[in-house]
Amino acid sequence: MPNYETITVEHRGKVAVLTINRPEKLNALNSKVHSEGVAALEELKKDENVRLLVITGSGEKSFIAGADISEFEGQTPVTQRNTFYEASLFNRIDQFPKPVIAMVNGFCLGGGNELALACDLRICSENARFSQPEINLGIMPGGGGTQRLTHLIGEGRSMEMILTGDMIDAATAEKIGLVNHVYPAADLEAETMKLAEKIAEKAPIALQLCKEAVKFASRSNLDEGLRREVDLFAICFSTEDKKEGVSAFLEKRKAEFKGC
Ligand code: COA
């Protein structure tokens, strides 16, 4: 893994932790974070020892305080479209073939919320705050905020967050389904790692197919989704891990999944 300037990547057993490391700017996403994040995801995708990715922000105050506003001056419609178009950091997280958990340790704003939304699960600390504040800058979300947020929490609540730009607290985020769990800040890392390690023990191919099938649910109608699900389910029956999972159950032992 190369040395990055704006992110760090740490391997903890089967779990990799990618940290946005600009605490003095509350981990705002500049163009370097986008390009280094894309490069790191490419490496982590190929690394068979990595079964799950956790993404977080450095420091205790902020997960990600949105796009780096100081870079907005130099941006044009073309540069912005290139950043957020199909091969964007957010879309690559969405399509990453392993589960991704956002460990939200404070401000989760704008592009930070969009990044968290591209992850598969969101776990936050009690001090976390969420918003899509783009409207206050005279713009709108452009990294999936209007789409992924609406799919996750519904049109009414999404509309209110996007039209007002107001922050919501962690308890509200949990109530409306924006996050899966809330923990005291001191417990966030341990609780997130506990969940990450539990999922990382499962069969990797089945995890990948589950992720693909669940994401397809909000991108298709029910009939197409049911067809896609049964095709992916059938693929599971071609894997060694299916044999191992079934044998382990019948032999009353813990399965050791290998990812093949
Ligand atoms: N882009 C660039 N720099 C940012 C930033 C962002 N999105 N968010 C915070 N920073 C910088 C601040 O400019 C400040 O830098 P400085 O010390 O060099 O002046 C540093 O991070 C600390 O932020 P500060 O505003 O002093 O902290 P605070 O506790 O008073 O306020 C926030 C925290 C999150 C409420 C406030 O920083 C904020 O509103 N940020 C912008 C959020 C936003 O609109 N994001 C969406 C962009 S589309």
Short mmCIF file of C-alpha atoms and ligand atoms in Angstrom, two decimals:
data_model
loop_
_atom_site.label_atom_id
_atom_site.label_comp_id
_atom_site.label_asym_id
_atom_site.label_seq_id
_atom_site.Cartn_x
_atom_site.Cartn_y
_atom_site.Cartn_z
CA MET A 1 0.00 0.00 0.00
CA PRO A 2 1.62 3.33 -1.02
CA ASN A 3 2.12 6.20 1.40
CA TYR A 4 -0.84 8.54 1.14
CA GLU A 5 -0.97 12.20 2.18
CA THR A 6 -4.63 12.57 3.11
CA ILE A 7 -5.71 9.09 4.16
CA THR A 8 -4.28 6.18 6.16
CA VAL A 9 -5.02 2.48 5.70
CA GLU A 10 -4.58 0.06 8.56
CA HIS A 11 -5.04 -3.72 8.48
CA ARG A 12 -6.60 -5.35 11.54
CA GLY A 13 -6.93 -9.04 10.79
CA LYS A 14 -9.54 -9.43 8.07
CA VAL A 15 -10.73 -5.82 8.46
CA ALA A 16 -9.10 -2.80 6.80
CA VAL A 17 -9.67 0.66 8.28
CA LEU A 18 -9.40 3.63 5.91
CA THR A 19 -9.17 6.94 7.79
CA ILE A 20 -9.59 10.35 6.16
CA ASN A 21 -6.71 12.18 7.79
CA ARG A 22 -7.19 15.96 7.62
CA PRO A 23 -8.35 16.63 11.21
CA GLU A 24 -7.32 20.31 11.06
CA LYS A 25 -9.92 20.74 8.28
CA LEU A 26 -12.44 18.40 9.95
CA ASN A 27 -11.53 15.83 7.26
CA ALA A 28 -13.11 17.88 4.46
CA LEU A 29 -12.87 16.06 1.14
CA ASN A 30 -10.44 17.74 -1.24
CA SER A 31 -9.44 16.40 -4.65
CA LYS A 32 -6.46 14.58 -3.15
CA VAL A 33 -8.72 12.63 -0.77
CA HIS A 34 -10.88 11.64 -3.74
CA SER A 35 -7.93 10.40 -5.82
CA GLU A 36 -6.13 8.70 -2.93
CA GLY A 37 -9.39 7.10 -1.79
CA VAL A 38 -10.00 5.70 -5.27
CA ALA A 39 -6.43 4.32 -5.39
CA ALA A 40 -6.72 2.73 -1.94
CA LEU A 41 -10.04 1.08 -2.80
CA GLU A 42 -8.45 -0.41 -5.91
CA GLU A 43 -5.67 -1.97 -3.76
CA LEU A 44 -8.06 -3.17 -1.06
CA LYS A 45 -10.37 -4.72 -3.64
CA LYS A 46 -7.53 -6.95 -4.87
CA ASP A 47 -6.26 -7.87 -1.39
CA GLU A 48 -7.74 -11.27 -0.56
CA ASN A 49 -6.82 -10.87 3.11
CA VAL A 50 -9.24 -7.94 3.37
CA ARG A 51 -12.80 -9.14 3.89
CA LEU A 52 -14.42 -5.87 5.02
CA LEU A 53 -13.63 -2.16 4.99
CA VAL A 54 -14.34 0.41 7.71
CA ILE A 55 -14.16 4.09 6.71
CA THR A 56 -13.78 6.78 9.36
CA GLY A 57 -12.39 10.26 10.00
CA SER A 58 -9.38 11.27 12.05
CA GLY A 59 -9.86 12.98 15.44
CA GLU A 60 -12.83 13.11 17.78
CA LYS A 61 -14.80 15.97 16.31
CA SER A 62 -15.57 15.08 12.74
CA PHE A 63 -16.17 12.17 10.40
CA ILE A 64 -16.12 14.37 7.28
CA ALA A 65 -17.31 18.01 7.20
CA GLY A 66 -18.20 17.81 3.51
CA ALA A 67 -16.43 18.88 0.36
CA ASP A 68 -13.43 21.14 0.86
CA ILE A 69 -15.12 24.50 0.25
CA SER A 70 -11.76 26.22 -0.28
CA GLU A 71 -11.41 24.27 -3.55
CA PHE A 72 -14.78 25.46 -4.89
CA GLU A 73 -13.25 28.64 -6.38
CA GLY A 74 -11.25 26.69 -8.92
CA GLN A 75 -13.99 24.25 -9.84
CA THR A 76 -15.87 24.34 -13.12
CA PRO A 77 -18.90 22.35 -14.24
CA VAL A 78 -16.50 20.00 -16.02
CA THR A 79 -14.19 19.36 -13.03
CA GLN A 80 -17.17 18.80 -10.73
CA ARG A 81 -18.85 16.43 -13.15
CA ASN A 82 -15.61 14.46 -13.50
CA THR A 83 -15.23 14.15 -9.72
CA PHE A 84 -18.72 12.83 -9.13
CA TYR A 85 -19.46 10.97 -12.34
CA GLU A 86 -19.51 7.19 -12.64
CA ALA A 87 -16.01 6.32 -11.38
CA SER A 88 -16.27 8.63 -8.35
CA LEU A 89 -15.01 7.67 -4.89
CA PHE A 90 -18.61 7.41 -3.68
CA ASN A 91 -19.72 5.14 -6.52
CA ARG A 92 -16.65 2.95 -6.03
CA ILE A 93 -17.55 2.51 -2.37
CA ASP A 94 -21.10 1.65 -3.42
CA GLN A 95 -19.79 -0.96 -5.89
CA PHE A 96 -16.91 -2.21 -3.71
CA PRO A 97 -17.16 -6.02 -3.73
CA LYS A 98 -16.79 -6.32 0.05
CA PRO A 99 -18.96 -4.83 2.82
CA VAL A 100 -18.13 -1.26 3.84
CA ILE A 101 -19.04 0.26 7.22
CA ALA A 102 -18.98 4.02 7.85
CA MET A 103 -17.80 4.64 11.42
CA VAL A 104 -19.17 8.16 11.91
CA ASN A 105 -17.30 9.91 14.71
CA GLY A 106 -18.69 13.45 14.64
CA PHE A 107 -19.74 15.87 11.87
CA CYS A 108 -21.09 14.00 8.86
CA LEU A 109 -21.96 16.78 6.46
CA GLY A 110 -22.53 17.24 2.75
CA GLY A 111 -20.10 14.99 0.87
CA GLY A 112 -19.36 13.29 4.19
CA ASN A 113 -22.98 12.23 4.49
CA GLU A 114 -22.94 11.22 0.82
CA LEU A 115 -19.87 9.08 1.45
CA ALA A 116 -21.54 7.47 4.47
CA LEU A 117 -24.65 6.83 2.36
CA ALA A 118 -22.53 5.01 -0.24
CA CYS A 119 -21.37 2.60 2.51
CA ASP A 120 -23.41 -0.48 3.42
CA LEU A 121 -23.83 0.21 7.14
CA ARG A 122 -23.50 3.37 9.22
CA ILE A 123 -22.53 3.28 12.91
CA CYS A 124 -22.15 6.58 14.75
CA SER A 125 -21.17 8.15 18.04
CA GLU A 126 -23.65 10.07 20.19
CA ASN A 127 -21.95 13.35 19.21
CA ALA A 128 -22.41 12.73 15.47
CA ARG A 129 -24.33 15.36 13.48
CA PHE A 130 -25.72 14.86 9.97
CA SER A 131 -26.71 17.30 7.25
CA GLN A 132 -26.81 18.07 3.55
CA PRO A 133 -25.92 21.80 3.89
CA GLU A 134 -25.24 22.47 0.20
CA ILE A 135 -28.36 24.63 -0.06
CA ASN A 136 -26.69 27.15 2.30
CA LEU A 137 -23.92 27.58 -0.30
CA GLY A 138 -26.45 28.15 -3.07
CA ILE A 139 -25.88 24.70 -4.56
CA MET A 140 -27.29 21.18 -4.20
CA PRO A 141 -25.89 17.74 -3.34
CA GLY A 142 -24.02 16.21 -6.28
CA GLY A 143 -22.47 13.02 -4.90
CA GLY A 144 -25.62 10.94 -4.56
CA GLY A 145 -27.25 12.88 -1.71
CA THR A 146 -30.61 13.42 -3.36
CA GLN A 147 -30.77 9.80 -4.51
CA ARG A 148 -29.21 7.57 -1.85
CA LEU A 149 -30.61 9.61 1.04
CA THR A 150 -34.11 9.42 -0.42
CA HIS A 151 -33.86 5.67 -0.92
CA LEU A 152 -32.69 5.21 2.65
CA ILE A 153 -34.97 7.51 4.67
CA GLY A 154 -37.82 8.32 2.29
CA GLU A 155 -38.78 11.41 0.29
CA GLY A 156 -40.31 13.56 3.03
CA ARG A 157 -37.42 13.34 5.45
CA SER A 158 -34.81 13.55 2.71
CA MET A 159 -36.52 16.60 1.24
CA GLU A 160 -36.52 18.36 4.61
CA MET A 161 -32.80 17.71 5.18
CA ILE A 162 -31.89 18.85 1.66
CA LEU A 163 -34.16 21.93 1.49
CA THR A 164 -33.27 23.24 4.97
CA GLY A 165 -29.62 22.17 5.23
CA ASP A 166 -30.28 21.69 8.95
CA MET A 167 -28.26 19.29 11.06
CA ILE A 168 -29.90 16.35 12.78
CA ASP A 169 -28.46 14.62 15.84
CA ALA A 170 -27.47 10.98 16.25
CA ALA A 171 -30.68 9.92 18.02
CA THR A 172 -32.78 11.37 15.19
CA ALA A 173 -30.52 9.75 12.60
CA GLU A 174 -31.11 6.38 14.26
CA LYS A 175 -34.86 6.96 14.53
CA ILE A 176 -35.22 7.69 10.81
CA GLY A 177 -32.94 4.84 9.72
CA LEU A 178 -30.03 6.97 8.54
CA VAL A 179 -27.71 5.04 10.89
CA ASN A 180 -27.87 1.45 12.09
CA HIS A 181 -26.56 2.01 15.63
CA VAL A 182 -25.46 4.84 17.95
CA TYR A 183 -22.82 4.38 20.69
CA PRO A 184 -21.11 6.63 23.22
CA ALA A 185 -17.99 8.06 21.55
CA ALA A 186 -15.72 5.99 23.83
CA ASP A 187 -17.34 2.74 22.62
CA LEU A 188 -17.73 3.56 18.92
CA GLU A 189 -14.54 1.95 17.68
CA ALA A 190 -14.85 -1.25 19.77
CA GLU A 191 -18.51 -1.72 18.83
CA THR A 192 -17.85 -1.06 15.15
CA MET A 193 -14.93 -3.48 15.10
CA LYS A 194 -17.05 -6.13 16.85
CA LEU A 195 -19.64 -5.88 14.08
CA ALA A 196 -16.95 -5.68 11.37
CA GLU A 197 -15.19 -8.80 12.64
CA LYS A 198 -18.45 -10.72 12.89
CA ILE A 199 -19.30 -9.97 9.23
CA ALA A 200 -15.69 -10.53 8.09
CA GLU A 201 -15.91 -14.16 9.26
CA LYS A 202 -18.73 -14.92 6.78
CA ALA A 203 -18.25 -16.35 3.28
CA PRO A 204 -16.81 -13.57 1.06
CA ILE A 205 -18.54 -14.54 -2.18
CA ALA A 206 -21.91 -14.81 -0.43
CA LEU A 207 -21.29 -11.40 1.21
CA GLN A 208 -20.54 -9.84 -2.17
CA LEU A 209 -23.65 -11.34 -3.74
CA CYS A 210 -25.83 -10.30 -0.75
CA LYS A 211 -24.56 -6.72 -1.11
CA GLU A 212 -25.26 -6.72 -4.85
CA ALA A 213 -28.75 -8.14 -4.37
CA VAL A 214 -29.76 -5.75 -1.56
CA LYS A 215 -28.46 -2.72 -3.50
CA PHE A 216 -30.36 -3.89 -6.57
CA ALA A 217 -33.62 -3.73 -4.59
CA SER A 218 -33.69 0.06 -4.68
CA ARG A 219 -32.66 0.17 -8.36
CA SER A 220 -35.22 -2.15 -9.89
CA ASN A 221 -38.80 -3.26 -9.64
CA LEU A 222 -39.77 -6.29 -7.55
CA ASP A 223 -39.93 -8.78 -10.43
CA GLU A 224 -36.49 -7.82 -11.75
CA GLY A 225 -35.12 -7.89 -8.21
CA LEU A 226 -36.52 -11.35 -7.50
CA ARG A 227 -35.01 -12.65 -10.74
CA ARG A 228 -31.63 -11.11 -9.90
CA GLU A 229 -31.77 -12.56 -6.39
CA VAL A 230 -32.40 -16.12 -7.54
CA ASP A 231 -29.55 -15.90 -10.09
CA LEU A 232 -27.14 -14.70 -7.40
CA PHE A 233 -28.45 -17.32 -4.95
CA ALA A 234 -27.75 -20.00 -7.59
CA ILE A 235 -24.13 -18.81 -7.92
CA CYS A 236 -23.64 -19.51 -4.19
CA PHE A 237 -24.24 -23.19 -4.98
CA SER A 238 -21.08 -23.25 -7.12
CA THR A 239 -18.76 -22.24 -4.27
CA GLU A 240 -16.49 -24.24 -1.98
CA ASP A 241 -17.69 -22.03 0.86
CA LYS A 242 -21.25 -23.33 0.41
CA LYS A 243 -19.93 -26.89 0.83
CA GLU A 244 -17.93 -25.80 3.88
CA GLY A 245 -20.88 -23.93 5.44
CA VAL A 246 -23.25 -26.88 5.03
CA SER A 247 -20.66 -29.47 6.21
CA ALA A 248 -19.76 -27.35 9.23
CA PHE A 249 -23.43 -27.12 10.22
CA LEU A 250 -23.96 -30.86 9.87
CA GLU A 251 -20.71 -31.63 11.72
CA LYS A 252 -21.61 -29.12 14.47
CA ARG A 253 -18.41 -27.08 14.06
CA LYS A 254 -17.56 -23.49 13.11
CA ALA A 255 -17.22 -22.95 9.34
CA GLU A 256 -13.88 -21.73 7.98
CA PHE A 257 -14.70 -19.78 4.85
CA LYS A 258 -11.97 -19.28 2.24
CA GLY A 259 -13.58 -17.03 -0.34
CA CYS A 260 -13.76 -19.58 -3.13
N1 COA B 1 -14.21 22.79 3.70
C1 COA B 1 -13.06 23.39 4.00
N2 COA B 1 -12.65 23.65 5.24
C2 COA B 1 -13.47 23.29 6.24
C3 COA B 1 -14.70 22.66 6.01
C4 COA B 1 -15.07 22.40 4.67
N3 COA B 1 -16.20 21.77 4.34
N4 COA B 1 -15.31 22.42 7.20
C5 COA B 1 -14.47 22.89 8.15
N5 COA B 1 -13.37 23.41 7.56
C6 COA B 1 -12.21 24.02 8.24
C7 COA B 1 -12.52 25.42 8.75
O1 COA B 1 -12.38 26.36 7.70
C8 COA B 1 -11.47 25.55 9.81
O2 COA B 1 -10.22 25.80 9.20
P1 COA B 1 -9.26 26.98 9.78
O3 COA B 1 -8.96 26.57 11.19
O4 COA B 1 -8.08 26.95 8.87
O5 COA B 1 -10.06 28.24 9.72
C9 COA B 1 -11.38 24.15 10.41
O6 COA B 1 -11.90 23.27 9.41
C10 COA B 1 -12.21 23.96 11.67
O7 COA B 1 -13.55 24.34 11.38
P2 COA B 1 -14.39 25.44 12.21
O8 COA B 1 -15.44 26.00 11.31
O9 COA B 1 -13.44 26.40 12.85
O10 COA B 1 -15.03 24.51 13.33
P3 COA B 1 -16.40 24.80 14.11
O11 COA B 1 -16.44 23.78 15.20
O12 COA B 1 -16.52 26.21 14.47
O13 COA B 1 -17.56 24.48 13.05
C11 COA B 1 -18.66 23.18 11.31
C12 COA B 1 -17.71 23.17 12.53
C13 COA B 1 -18.66 21.77 10.73
C14 COA B 1 -20.08 23.54 11.76
C15 COA B 1 -18.16 24.21 10.28
O14 COA B 1 -16.78 23.97 10.06
C16 COA B 1 -18.87 24.13 8.96
O15 COA B 1 -20.00 24.57 8.83
N6 COA B 1 -18.20 23.57 7.91
C17 COA B 1 -18.69 23.54 6.59
C18 COA B 1 -19.72 22.45 6.44
C19 COA B 1 -20.29 22.44 5.04
O16 COA B 1 -21.00 23.31 4.61
N7 COA B 1 -20.00 21.32 4.29
C20 COA B 1 -20.59 21.05 3.02
C21 COA B 1 -19.81 21.59 1.90
S1 COA B 1 -20.71 21.31 0.37
#
